[in-house]
Structure formats: C-alpha cells, structure tokens
Tab-separated table of N, CA, C and O in Angstrom:
chain	number	residue	atom	x	y	z
A	6	UNK	N	-18.950	5.864	8.789
A	6	UNK	CA	-17.697	5.461	8.020
A	6	UNK	C	-16.868	6.675	7.930
A	6	UNK	O	-17.258	7.826	7.854
A	7	UNK	N	-15.521	6.446	7.911
A	7	UNK	CA	-14.556	7.457	7.879
A	7	UNK	C	-14.110	7.705	6.408
A	7	UNK	O	-14.145	6.892	5.562
A	8	UNK	N	-13.695	8.905	6.178
A	8	UNK	CA	-13.064	9.323	4.822
A	8	UNK	C	-11.536	9.270	4.903
A	8	UNK	O	-10.937	9.713	3.898
A	9	UNK	N	-11.034	8.665	5.904
A	9	UNK	CA	-9.622	8.435	6.069
A	9	UNK	C	-9.130	7.324	5.109
A	9	UNK	O	-9.830	6.347	4.991
A	10	UNK	N	-8.054	7.550	4.430
A	10	UNK	CA	-7.529	6.539	3.591
A	10	UNK	C	-7.368	5.217	4.312
A	10	UNK	O	-6.698	5.167	5.309
A	11	UNK	N	-8.078	4.157	3.832
A	11	UNK	CA	-7.923	2.867	4.501
A	11	UNK	C	-6.467	2.302	4.603
A	11	UNK	O	-6.247	1.452	5.528
A	12	UNK	N	-5.582	2.633	3.758
A	12	UNK	CA	-4.260	2.226	3.772
A	12	UNK	C	-3.510	2.663	5.078
A	12	UNK	O	-2.582	1.915	5.614
A	13	UNK	N	-3.950	3.730	5.705
A	13	UNK	CA	-3.353	4.285	6.902
A	13	UNK	C	-3.599	3.341	8.173
A	13	UNK	O	-2.842	3.378	9.078
A	14	UNK	N	-4.589	2.430	8.004
A	14	UNK	CA	-4.799	1.547	9.094
A	14	UNK	C	-4.651	0.018	8.665
A	14	UNK	O	-4.907	-0.861	9.341
A	15	UNK	N	-4.174	-0.109	7.389
A	15	UNK	CA	-4.069	-1.421	6.837
A	15	UNK	C	-2.597	-1.895	6.888
A	15	UNK	O	-2.217	-2.639	7.765
A	16	UNK	N	-1.773	-1.662	5.953
A	16	UNK	CA	-0.469	-2.019	5.830
A	16	UNK	C	-0.224	-3.445	5.443
A	16	UNK	O	0.857	-4.023	5.523
A	17	UNK	N	-1.280	-4.145	5.135
A	17	UNK	CA	-1.302	-5.607	4.788
A	17	UNK	C	-0.346	-5.856	3.633
A	17	UNK	O	0.469	-6.832	3.625
A	18	UNK	N	-0.373	-5.048	2.570
A	18	UNK	CA	0.464	-5.271	1.324
A	18	UNK	C	2.024	-5.234	1.738
A	18	UNK	O	2.734	-5.999	1.264
A	19	UNK	N	2.315	-4.381	2.693
A	19	UNK	CA	3.684	-4.208	3.224
A	19	UNK	C	4.147	-5.275	4.048
A	19	UNK	O	5.379	-5.436	4.258
A	20	UNK	N	3.237	-6.141	4.524
A	20	UNK	CA	3.602	-7.237	5.425
A	20	UNK	C	3.126	-8.543	4.761
A	20	UNK	O	3.016	-9.577	5.453
A	21	UNK	N	3.000	-8.497	3.413
A	21	UNK	CA	2.565	-9.741	2.834
A	21	UNK	C	3.331	-10.074	1.484
A	21	UNK	O	3.744	-11.244	1.217
A	22	UNK	N	3.750	-9.046	0.779
A	22	UNK	CA	4.452	-9.239	-0.580
A	22	UNK	C	5.911	-8.850	-0.477
A	22	UNK	O	6.258	-7.976	0.309
A	23	UNK	N	6.711	-9.503	-1.323
A	23	UNK	CA	8.055	-9.030	-1.466
A	23	UNK	C	7.986	-7.778	-2.334
A	23	UNK	O	7.267	-7.662	-3.288
A	24	UNK	N	8.825	-6.767	-1.940
A	24	UNK	CA	8.930	-5.511	-2.644
A	24	UNK	C	10.172	-5.473	-3.456
A	24	UNK	O	11.231	-5.159	-2.985
A	25	UNK	N	10.138	-5.957	-4.734
A	25	UNK	CA	11.327	-6.009	-5.613
A	25	UNK	C	11.352	-4.826	-6.611
A	25	UNK	O	10.264	-4.389	-7.084
A	26	UNK	N	12.459	-4.281	-6.881
A	26	UNK	CA	12.580	-3.179	-7.728
A	26	UNK	C	13.952	-3.145	-8.423
A	26	UNK	O	14.940	-3.792	-7.881
A	27	UNK	N	14.108	-2.337	-9.500
A	27	UNK	CA	15.391	-2.206	-10.158
A	27	UNK	C	16.450	-1.517	-9.214
A	27	UNK	O	16.066	-0.525	-8.480
A	28	UNK	N	17.629	-2.028	-9.228
A	28	UNK	CA	18.636	-1.605	-8.261
A	28	UNK	C	18.888	-0.129	-8.211
A	28	UNK	O	19.192	0.449	-7.156
A	29	UNK	N	18.749	0.535	-9.331
A	29	UNK	CA	19.016	2.016	-9.466
A	29	UNK	C	18.057	2.867	-8.790
A	29	UNK	O	18.257	4.104	-8.692
A	30	UNK	N	16.965	2.305	-8.162
A	30	UNK	CA	16.029	3.057	-7.478
A	30	UNK	C	16.550	3.494	-6.073
A	30	UNK	O	16.061	4.333	-5.367
A	31	UNK	N	17.591	2.773	-5.632
A	31	UNK	CA	18.249	3.024	-4.355
A	31	UNK	C	19.038	4.256	-4.394
A	31	UNK	O	19.642	4.686	-5.416
A	32	UNK	N	19.171	4.994	-3.247
A	32	UNK	CA	19.920	6.263	-3.238
A	32	UNK	C	21.432	6.048	-3.434
A	32	UNK	O	22.088	7.082	-3.879
A	33	UNK	N	21.969	4.902	-3.231
A	33	UNK	CA	23.387	4.745	-3.559
A	33	UNK	C	23.634	4.582	-5.081
A	33	UNK	O	24.831	4.520	-5.472
A	34	UNK	N	22.597	4.563	-5.827
A	34	UNK	CA	22.716	4.474	-7.257
A	34	UNK	C	21.981	5.666	-7.998
A	34	UNK	O	21.777	5.664	-9.182
A	35	UNK	N	21.574	6.691	-7.211
A	35	UNK	CA	21.044	7.902	-7.726
A	35	UNK	C	19.541	7.951	-7.571
A	35	UNK	O	18.807	8.939	-8.018
A	36	UNK	N	18.906	6.926	-6.945
A	36	UNK	CA	17.455	6.935	-6.818
A	36	UNK	C	17.062	7.466	-5.407
A	36	UNK	O	17.837	8.229	-4.810
A	37	UNK	N	15.929	7.244	-4.884
A	37	UNK	CA	15.307	7.865	-3.721
A	37	UNK	C	15.325	6.755	-2.527
A	37	UNK	O	15.410	7.214	-1.350
A	38	UNK	N	15.164	5.511	-2.818
A	38	UNK	CA	14.990	4.467	-1.768
A	38	UNK	C	16.304	4.433	-0.887
A	38	UNK	O	17.357	4.204	-1.485
A	39	UNK	N	16.216	4.485	0.411
A	39	UNK	CA	17.377	4.424	1.210
A	39	UNK	C	17.989	3.050	1.071
A	39	UNK	O	17.369	1.963	1.376
A	40	UNK	N	19.234	2.983	0.522
A	40	UNK	CA	19.847	1.677	0.332
A	40	UNK	C	20.050	0.816	1.582
A	40	UNK	O	19.953	-0.414	1.412
A	41	UNK	N	20.192	1.445	2.740
A	41	UNK	CA	20.325	0.618	3.945
A	41	UNK	C	19.125	-0.115	4.313
A	41	UNK	O	19.119	-1.028	5.168
A	42	UNK	N	17.992	0.135	3.644
A	42	UNK	CA	16.647	-0.636	3.867
A	42	UNK	C	16.448	-1.587	2.786
A	42	UNK	O	15.303	-2.099	2.742
A	43	UNK	N	17.390	-1.859	1.929
A	43	UNK	CA	17.282	-2.753	0.844
A	43	UNK	C	18.240	-3.982	0.953
A	43	UNK	O	19.232	-3.799	1.662
A	44	UNK	N	18.053	-4.938	0.171
A	44	UNK	CA	19.016	-6.060	0.065
A	44	UNK	C	18.958	-6.504	-1.404
A	44	UNK	O	18.046	-6.446	-2.128
A	45	UNK	N	20.145	-6.961	-1.811
A	45	UNK	CA	20.242	-7.513	-3.201
A	45	UNK	C	19.522	-8.830	-3.444
A	45	UNK	O	19.540	-9.794	-2.467
A	46	UNK	N	18.830	-8.897	-4.523
A	46	UNK	CA	18.198	-10.238	-4.956
A	46	UNK	C	19.014	-10.833	-6.063
A	46	UNK	O	19.259	-11.938	-6.077
A	47	UNK	N	19.364	-9.967	-7.035
A	47	UNK	CA	20.258	-10.357	-8.181
A	47	UNK	C	21.071	-9.139	-8.446
A	47	UNK	O	20.922	-8.050	-7.701
A	48	UNK	N	22.038	-9.154	-9.315
A	48	UNK	CA	22.879	-8.024	-9.550
A	48	UNK	C	22.002	-6.687	-10.059
A	48	UNK	O	22.470	-5.576	-9.837
A	49	UNK	N	20.939	-6.978	-10.555
A	49	UNK	CA	20.019	-5.831	-11.033
A	49	UNK	C	18.783	-5.650	-10.343
A	49	UNK	O	17.891	-4.779	-10.699
A	50	UNK	N	18.467	-6.439	-9.285
A	50	UNK	CA	17.273	-6.355	-8.606
A	50	UNK	C	17.486	-6.284	-7.110
A	50	UNK	O	18.376	-7.038	-6.514
A	51	UNK	N	16.779	-5.370	-6.416
A	51	UNK	CA	16.845	-5.294	-4.976
A	51	UNK	C	15.426	-5.467	-4.398
A	51	UNK	O	14.456	-5.463	-5.211
A	52	UNK	N	15.367	-5.737	-3.119
A	52	UNK	CA	14.048	-5.717	-2.503
A	52	UNK	C	14.210	-4.933	-1.159
A	52	UNK	O	15.223	-4.729	-0.641
A	53	UNK	N	13.026	-4.597	-0.665
A	53	UNK	CA	13.000	-3.954	0.666
A	53	UNK	C	13.387	-5.022	1.700
A	53	UNK	O	12.810	-6.186	1.684
A	54	UNK	N	14.250	-4.684	2.634
A	54	UNK	CA	14.580	-5.529	3.627
A	54	UNK	C	13.442	-6.035	4.414
A	54	UNK	O	12.473	-5.283	4.664
A	55	UNK	N	13.386	-7.348	4.677
A	55	UNK	CA	12.247	-7.883	5.471
A	55	UNK	C	11.209	-8.519	4.578
A	55	UNK	O	10.276	-9.239	5.041
A	56	UNK	N	11.322	-8.261	3.226
A	56	UNK	CA	10.266	-8.851	2.335
A	56	UNK	C	10.765	-9.939	1.498
A	56	UNK	O	9.952	-10.526	0.796
A	57	UNK	N	11.865	-10.413	1.770
A	57	UNK	CA	12.505	-11.539	0.945
A	57	UNK	C	12.107	-12.870	1.542
A	57	UNK	O	12.232	-13.918	0.952
A	58	UNK	N	11.800	-12.878	2.768
A	58	UNK	CA	11.451	-14.183	3.470
A	58	UNK	C	10.004	-14.186	3.926
A	58	UNK	O	9.348	-13.164	4.023
A	59	UNK	N	9.588	-15.363	4.378
A	59	UNK	CA	8.302	-15.518	5.031
A	59	UNK	C	8.510	-15.843	6.525
A	59	UNK	O	9.385	-16.620	6.844
A	60	UNK	N	7.816	-15.233	7.503
A	60	UNK	CA	6.834	-14.179	7.281
A	60	UNK	C	7.578	-12.909	6.794
A	60	UNK	O	8.651	-12.687	7.019
A	61	UNK	N	6.809	-12.173	5.969
A	61	UNK	CA	7.297	-10.969	5.264
A	61	UNK	C	6.846	-9.742	6.074
A	61	UNK	O	5.758	-9.678	6.544
A	62	UNK	N	7.662	-8.791	6.097
A	62	UNK	CA	7.378	-7.455	6.634
A	62	UNK	C	8.378	-6.439	6.163
A	62	UNK	O	9.571	-6.579	6.586
A	63	UNK	N	8.005	-5.457	5.507
A	63	UNK	CA	8.921	-4.440	5.090
A	63	UNK	C	9.532	-3.640	6.193
A	63	UNK	O	8.839	-3.350	7.221
A	64	UNK	N	10.820	-3.466	6.220
A	64	UNK	CA	11.553	-2.798	7.288
A	64	UNK	C	11.102	-1.388	7.414
A	64	UNK	O	11.322	-0.700	8.416
A	65	UNK	N	10.485	-0.743	6.394
A	65	UNK	CA	9.967	0.698	6.458
A	65	UNK	C	8.565	0.767	6.968
A	65	UNK	O	8.121	1.866	7.211
A	66	UNK	N	7.951	-0.380	7.226
A	66	UNK	CA	6.568	-0.390	7.855
A	66	UNK	C	6.657	-0.156	9.286
A	66	UNK	O	7.320	-0.855	9.990
A	67	UNK	N	5.859	0.784	9.834
A	67	UNK	CA	5.759	1.053	11.232
A	67	UNK	C	4.340	0.839	11.663
A	67	UNK	O	3.375	1.224	10.943
A	68	UNK	N	4.142	0.142	12.769
A	68	UNK	CA	2.730	-0.138	13.277
A	68	UNK	C	2.395	-1.504	13.083
A	68	UNK	O	3.169	-2.420	12.675
A	69	UNK	N	1.120	-1.787	13.358
A	69	UNK	CA	0.520	-3.100	13.277
A	69	UNK	C	-0.522	-3.270	12.155
A	69	UNK	O	-1.449	-2.446	12.080
A	70	UNK	N	-0.238	-4.066	11.121
A	70	UNK	CA	-1.190	-4.254	10.045
A	70	UNK	C	-2.671	-4.515	10.561
A	70	UNK	O	-2.934	-5.232	11.470
A	71	UNK	N	-3.650	-3.733	9.953
A	71	UNK	CA	-5.007	-3.814	10.355
A	71	UNK	C	-5.337	-2.869	11.467
A	71	UNK	O	-6.521	-2.758	11.727
A	72	UNK	N	-4.401	-2.292	12.108
A	72	UNK	CA	-4.657	-1.368	13.182
A	72	UNK	C	-4.296	0.038	12.796
A	72	UNK	O	-5.166	0.886	12.641
A	73	UNK	N	-3.050	0.358	12.822
A	73	UNK	CA	-2.579	1.675	12.471
A	73	UNK	C	-1.071	1.471	11.954
A	73	UNK	O	-0.285	0.887	12.603
A	74	UNK	N	-0.942	1.947	10.709
A	74	UNK	CA	0.461	1.715	9.997
A	74	UNK	C	0.850	3.013	9.395
A	74	UNK	O	0.033	3.922	9.117
A	75	UNK	N	2.107	3.037	9.051
A	75	UNK	CA	2.630	4.096	8.112
A	75	UNK	C	3.940	3.625	7.591
A	75	UNK	O	4.675	2.799	8.166
A	76	UNK	N	4.232	4.199	6.412
A	76	UNK	CA	5.500	3.931	5.702
A	76	UNK	C	6.472	5.014	6.182
A	76	UNK	O	6.207	6.172	5.985
A	77	UNK	N	7.603	4.575	6.714
A	77	UNK	CA	8.607	5.594	7.231
A	77	UNK	C	9.455	6.231	6.074
A	77	UNK	O	10.044	7.235	6.408
A	78	UNK	N	9.186	5.746	4.926
A	78	UNK	CA	9.894	6.316	3.677
A	78	UNK	C	8.946	6.584	2.630
A	78	UNK	O	9.307	6.490	1.520
A	79	UNK	N	7.785	6.977	2.956
A	79	UNK	CA	6.676	7.166	1.983
A	79	UNK	C	7.079	7.963	0.777
A	79	UNK	O	6.841	7.594	-0.354
A	80	UNK	N	7.723	9.074	0.979
A	80	UNK	CA	8.187	9.955	-0.179
A	80	UNK	C	9.385	9.414	-0.902
A	80	UNK	O	9.737	9.900	-1.949
A	81	UNK	N	9.989	8.339	-0.420
A	81	UNK	CA	11.141	7.741	-0.973
A	81	UNK	C	10.825	6.292	-1.368
A	81	UNK	O	11.740	5.540	-1.690
A	82	UNK	N	9.572	5.890	-1.313
A	82	UNK	CA	9.219	4.470	-1.540
A	82	UNK	C	9.583	4.042	-2.962
A	82	UNK	O	9.483	4.879	-3.829
A	83	UNK	N	9.847	2.763	-3.194
A	83	UNK	CA	10.114	2.265	-4.573
A	83	UNK	C	8.897	2.168	-5.448
A	83	UNK	O	7.708	2.245	-4.954
A	84	UNK	N	9.129	1.959	-6.791
A	84	UNK	CA	8.082	2.004	-7.750
A	84	UNK	C	6.999	0.911	-7.451
A	84	UNK	O	5.733	1.261	-7.633
A	85	UNK	N	7.201	-0.279	-6.965
A	85	UNK	CA	6.064	-1.191	-6.756
A	85	UNK	C	5.131	-0.674	-5.700
A	85	UNK	O	3.892	-0.855	-5.765
A	86	UNK	N	5.675	0.105	-4.767
A	86	UNK	CA	4.837	0.693	-3.646
A	86	UNK	C	4.027	1.862	-4.305
A	86	UNK	O	2.808	2.137	-3.907
A	87	UNK	N	4.639	2.613	-5.177
A	87	UNK	CA	3.951	3.848	-5.769
A	87	UNK	C	2.857	3.288	-6.785
A	87	UNK	O	1.842	3.999	-6.918
A	88	UNK	N	3.086	2.186	-7.435
A	88	UNK	CA	2.161	1.748	-8.392
A	88	UNK	C	1.055	0.838	-7.818
A	88	UNK	O	-0.021	0.608	-8.460
A	89	UNK	N	1.177	0.296	-6.511
A	89	UNK	CA	0.167	-0.523	-5.868
A	89	UNK	C	-1.043	0.336	-5.577
A	89	UNK	O	-0.829	1.295	-4.903
A	90	UNK	N	-2.283	-0.057	-5.980
A	90	UNK	CA	-3.428	0.682	-5.614
A	90	UNK	C	-4.320	-0.112	-4.676
A	90	UNK	O	-4.424	-1.393	-4.931
A	91	UNK	N	-4.933	0.543	-3.852
A	91	UNK	CA	-5.952	-0.148	-2.957
A	91	UNK	C	-7.108	-0.654	-3.818
A	91	UNK	O	-7.527	-0.076	-4.765
A	92	UNK	N	-7.615	-1.814	-3.460
A	92	UNK	CA	-8.750	-2.363	-4.149
A	92	UNK	C	-9.967	-1.315	-3.940
A	92	UNK	O	-10.216	-0.775	-2.957
A	93	UNK	N	-10.554	-1.071	-5.237
A	93	UNK	CA	-11.651	-0.213	-5.238
A	93	UNK	C	-11.222	1.171	-5.732
A	93	UNK	O	-12.062	1.879	-6.200
A	94	UNK	N	-9.994	1.462	-5.679
A	94	UNK	CA	-9.457	2.713	-6.195
A	94	UNK	C	-9.630	2.818	-7.667
A	94	UNK	O	-9.496	1.814	-8.388
A	95	UNK	N	-10.070	3.928	-8.237
A	95	UNK	CA	-10.357	4.019	-9.661
A	95	UNK	C	-11.462	3.196	-10.112
A	95	UNK	O	-11.598	2.809	-11.251
A	96	UNK	N	-12.305	2.685	-9.120
A	96	UNK	CA	-13.473	1.882	-9.439
A	96	UNK	C	-13.128	0.495	-9.830
A	96	UNK	O	-13.882	-0.314	-10.424
A	97	UNK	N	-11.902	-0.031	-9.564
A	97	UNK	CA	-11.424	-1.357	-9.941
A	97	UNK	C	-10.979	-2.126	-8.676
A	97	UNK	O	-10.351	-1.585	-7.796
A	98	UNK	N	-11.360	-3.403	-8.703
A	98	UNK	CA	-10.823	-4.298	-7.607
A	98	UNK	C	-9.420	-4.610	-7.861
A	98	UNK	O	-8.890	-4.681	-8.941
A	99	UNK	N	-8.649	-4.790	-6.778
A	99	UNK	CA	-7.234	-5.218	-6.864
A	99	UNK	C	-7.132	-6.487	-6.094
A	99	UNK	O	-7.133	-6.480	-4.812
A	100	UNK	N	-7.087	-7.615	-6.759
A	100	UNK	CA	-7.112	-8.886	-6.093
A	100	UNK	C	-5.894	-9.133	-5.136
A	100	UNK	O	-6.029	-9.676	-4.095
A	101	UNK	N	-4.800	-8.490	-5.460
A	101	UNK	CA	-3.662	-8.534	-4.592
A	101	UNK	C	-3.885	-7.823	-3.308
A	101	UNK	O	-3.540	-8.379	-2.214
A	102	UNK	N	-4.526	-6.715	-3.339
A	102	UNK	CA	-4.870	-5.971	-2.097
A	102	UNK	C	-5.848	-6.869	-1.228
A	102	UNK	O	-5.590	-6.936	-0.051
A	103	UNK	N	-6.905	-7.315	-1.950
A	103	UNK	CA	-7.829	-8.166	-1.166
A	103	UNK	C	-7.170	-9.434	-0.597
A	103	UNK	O	-7.522	-9.744	0.566
A	104	UNK	N	-6.273	-10.032	-1.273
A	104	UNK	CA	-5.617	-11.204	-0.771
A	104	UNK	C	-4.720	-10.883	0.496
A	104	UNK	O	-4.800	-11.575	1.475
A	105	UNK	N	-3.966	-9.804	0.396
A	105	UNK	CA	-3.190	-9.330	1.492
A	105	UNK	C	-3.979	-9.048	2.723
A	105	UNK	O	-3.697	-9.375	3.889
A	106	UNK	N	-5.162	-8.280	2.485
A	106	UNK	CA	-6.031	-7.923	3.535
A	106	UNK	C	-6.685	-9.067	4.215
A	106	UNK	O	-6.799	-9.248	5.472
A	107	UNK	N	-7.066	-10.116	3.467
A	107	UNK	CA	-7.704	-11.322	3.904
A	107	UNK	C	-6.646	-12.118	4.820
A	107	UNK	O	-7.055	-12.744	5.856
A	108	UNK	N	-5.392	-12.112	4.514
A	108	UNK	CA	-4.371	-12.802	5.204
A	108	UNK	C	-4.319	-12.200	6.725
A	108	UNK	O	-4.033	-12.942	7.653
A	109	UNK	N	-4.652	-10.947	6.856
A	109	UNK	CA	-4.718	-10.328	8.158
A	109	UNK	C	-6.052	-10.181	8.764
A	109	UNK	O	-6.236	-9.468	9.725
A	110	UNK	N	-7.028	-10.971	8.163
A	110	UNK	CA	-8.405	-10.910	8.718
A	110	UNK	C	-9.219	-9.635	8.382
A	110	UNK	O	-10.150	-9.355	9.040
A	111	UNK	N	-8.753	-8.928	7.418
A	111	UNK	CA	-9.396	-7.703	7.071
A	111	UNK	C	-10.341	-7.784	5.911
A	111	UNK	O	-10.071	-8.601	4.959
A	112	UNK	N	-11.468	-7.193	5.847
A	112	UNK	CA	-12.424	-7.302	4.744
A	112	UNK	C	-11.829	-6.731	3.487
A	112	UNK	O	-11.124	-5.730	3.625
A	113	UNK	N	-12.363	-7.070	2.343
A	113	UNK	CA	-11.905	-6.421	1.107
A	113	UNK	C	-12.402	-4.978	1.091
A	113	UNK	O	-13.420	-4.659	1.755
A	114	UNK	N	-11.709	-4.165	0.338
A	114	UNK	CA	-12.251	-2.757	0.116
A	114	UNK	C	-13.122	-2.648	-1.096
A	114	UNK	O	-12.891	-3.435	-2.071
A	115	UNK	N	-14.114	-1.878	-1.035
A	115	UNK	CA	-15.050	-1.840	-2.203
A	115	UNK	C	-15.030	-0.419	-2.799
A	115	UNK	O	-14.847	0.581	-2.084
A	116	UNK	N	-15.378	-0.405	-4.085
A	116	UNK	CA	-15.283	0.841	-4.814
A	116	UNK	C	-16.344	1.803	-4.308
A	116	UNK	O	-16.278	3.014	-4.599
A	117	UNK	N	-17.451	1.425	-3.605
A	117	UNK	CA	-18.473	2.313	-3.181
A	117	UNK	C	-18.249	2.858	-1.707
A	117	UNK	O	-19.067	3.451	-1.087
A	118	UNK	N	-17.048	2.477	-1.143
A	118	UNK	CA	-16.663	3.027	0.190
A	118	UNK	C	-16.573	4.515	0.094
A	118	UNK	O	-16.143	5.014	-0.988
A	119	UNK	N	-16.895	5.323	1.212
A	119	UNK	CA	-16.729	6.785	1.130
A	119	UNK	C	-15.377	7.225	0.591
A	119	UNK	O	-15.243	8.194	-0.037
A	120	UNK	N	-14.283	6.570	1.056
A	120	UNK	CA	-12.908	6.950	0.564
A	120	UNK	C	-12.782	6.874	-0.918
A	120	UNK	O	-12.127	7.680	-1.490
A	121	UNK	N	-13.579	5.954	-1.578
A	121	UNK	CA	-13.461	5.953	-3.045
A	121	UNK	C	-14.517	6.634	-3.781
A	121	UNK	O	-14.618	6.567	-4.939
A	122	UNK	N	-15.241	7.410	-3.047
A	122	UNK	CA	-16.434	8.219	-3.628
A	122	UNK	C	-15.925	9.633	-3.749
A	122	UNK	O	-15.443	10.190	-2.679
A	123	UNK	N	-16.075	10.362	-4.832
A	123	UNK	CA	-15.617	11.776	-4.825
A	123	UNK	C	-16.422	12.482	-3.862
A	123	UNK	O	-17.612	12.308	-3.590
A	124	UNK	N	-15.774	13.534	-3.376
A	124	UNK	CA	-16.342	14.291	-2.243
A	124	UNK	C	-17.794	14.900	-2.635
A	124	UNK	O	-18.698	14.863	-1.862
A	125	UNK	N	-17.948	15.389	-3.807
A	125	UNK	CA	-19.245	15.948	-4.254
A	125	UNK	C	-20.329	14.903	-4.262
A	125	UNK	O	-21.401	15.123	-3.789
A	126	UNK	N	-20.019	13.655	-4.761
A	126	UNK	CA	-20.976	12.617	-4.855
A	126	UNK	C	-21.327	12.188	-3.430
A	126	UNK	O	-22.508	11.923	-3.096
A	127	UNK	N	-20.401	12.082	-2.492
A	127	UNK	CA	-20.690	11.774	-1.154
A	127	UNK	C	-21.597	12.760	-0.402
A	127	UNK	O	-22.555	12.381	0.295
A	128	UNK	N	-21.274	14.014	-0.636
A	128	UNK	CA	-22.015	15.114	-0.006
A	128	UNK	C	-23.459	15.145	-0.628
A	128	UNK	O	-24.439	15.242	0.092
A	129	UNK	N	-23.587	14.917	-1.917
A	129	UNK	CA	-24.879	14.959	-2.546
A	129	UNK	C	-25.746	13.779	-1.994
A	129	UNK	O	-26.880	13.941	-1.746
A	130	UNK	N	-25.190	12.610	-1.844
A	130	UNK	CA	-25.924	11.435	-1.403
A	130	UNK	C	-26.318	11.740	0.110
A	130	UNK	O	-27.436	11.379	0.465
A	131	UNK	N	-25.410	12.264	0.917
A	131	UNK	CA	-25.822	12.589	2.243
A	131	UNK	C	-26.943	13.634	2.300
A	131	UNK	O	-27.893	13.487	3.102
A	132	UNK	N	-26.908	14.612	1.460
A	132	UNK	CA	-27.953	15.688	1.439
A	132	UNK	C	-29.279	15.085	1.096
A	132	UNK	O	-30.253	15.351	1.711
A	133	UNK	N	-29.363	14.108	0.083
A	133	UNK	CA	-30.616	13.508	-0.261
A	133	UNK	C	-31.117	12.735	0.942
A	133	UNK	O	-32.369	12.746	1.160
A	134	UNK	N	-30.292	12.058	1.736
A	134	UNK	CA	-30.721	11.286	2.863
A	134	UNK	C	-31.373	12.289	3.979
A	134	UNK	O	-32.345	12.036	4.522
A	135	UNK	N	-30.620	13.412	4.121
A	135	UNK	CA	-31.061	14.379	5.186
A	135	UNK	C	-32.476	15.003	4.741
A	135	UNK	O	-33.117	15.429	5.594
A	136	UNK	N	-32.701	15.179	3.443
A	136	UNK	CA	-33.893	15.776	3.052
A	136	UNK	C	-35.127	14.927	3.144
A	136	UNK	O	-36.262	15.391	3.218
A	137	UNK	N	-34.966	13.588	3.331
A	137	UNK	CA	-36.116	12.724	3.383
A	137	UNK	C	-36.734	12.719	4.721
A	137	UNK	O	-36.331	12.869	5.800
C-alpha cells in the first residue's frame, strides 16, 4: 500500500457534487477563487463552473477520476473544497466521499489505511511484523 494521499488519484468528489459557495470567495469580490472558473447560482451564491449540471465535473479538475487527478486551483479553492474531508480522515467515515467514490467504481476509504495512520504507528506496526 502507498502512503500517497488517495485524493491525488481520486477526484470523485470534484466530478460528482456541485461546489457552491458565497459569492465573495471569488477574486473579483476580494476572495481567492478565480471568478472566471465560477458561475452565478443566485445573487449571493456561486458555484464552480461545470458543477451545476449533470454530469458534473469541476472546471478546475485535471485528470481522470479514479486514475490521477489534481486541482488546478488547489491553493485558491473555495470553502466547500477546503472543508471536504476524505472518508477515514480523523478516524471518521464521510458518506459523501464514499458515495462519490462508488459512483466511479472506487472502493470506500477506511480509517485504518496507511494514509490515515500516523507515521509512528505505521512504522511501529511494520517493525513488529519484521521482528516475528
């Protein structure tokens, strides 16, 4: 198993959910999100382009969900993206993450995956196995 963040090869949430946020998060209103990658939903709500219709795919997503993906505006992403956590992170399941992954034929993430295990605990477990 790899200790690479599973979101780097997933991207399912970016190609499954509408990404809506307060309009002022866009850079034309003082925020960080590039306004040219958004569209108005209401006078006070925007969403990432490509996420308002089905099939859904955020315009900032690069790559193929389930294979290799990346967010082209990661450091400028809106609050829903910053707040979304992978299932198993912090030891808690995220049903939304699991649902998006299932849509793309990906298995759910579990809290005991190496990515979700502190480095010391993972090394300790490996050492015990090697000592036997």
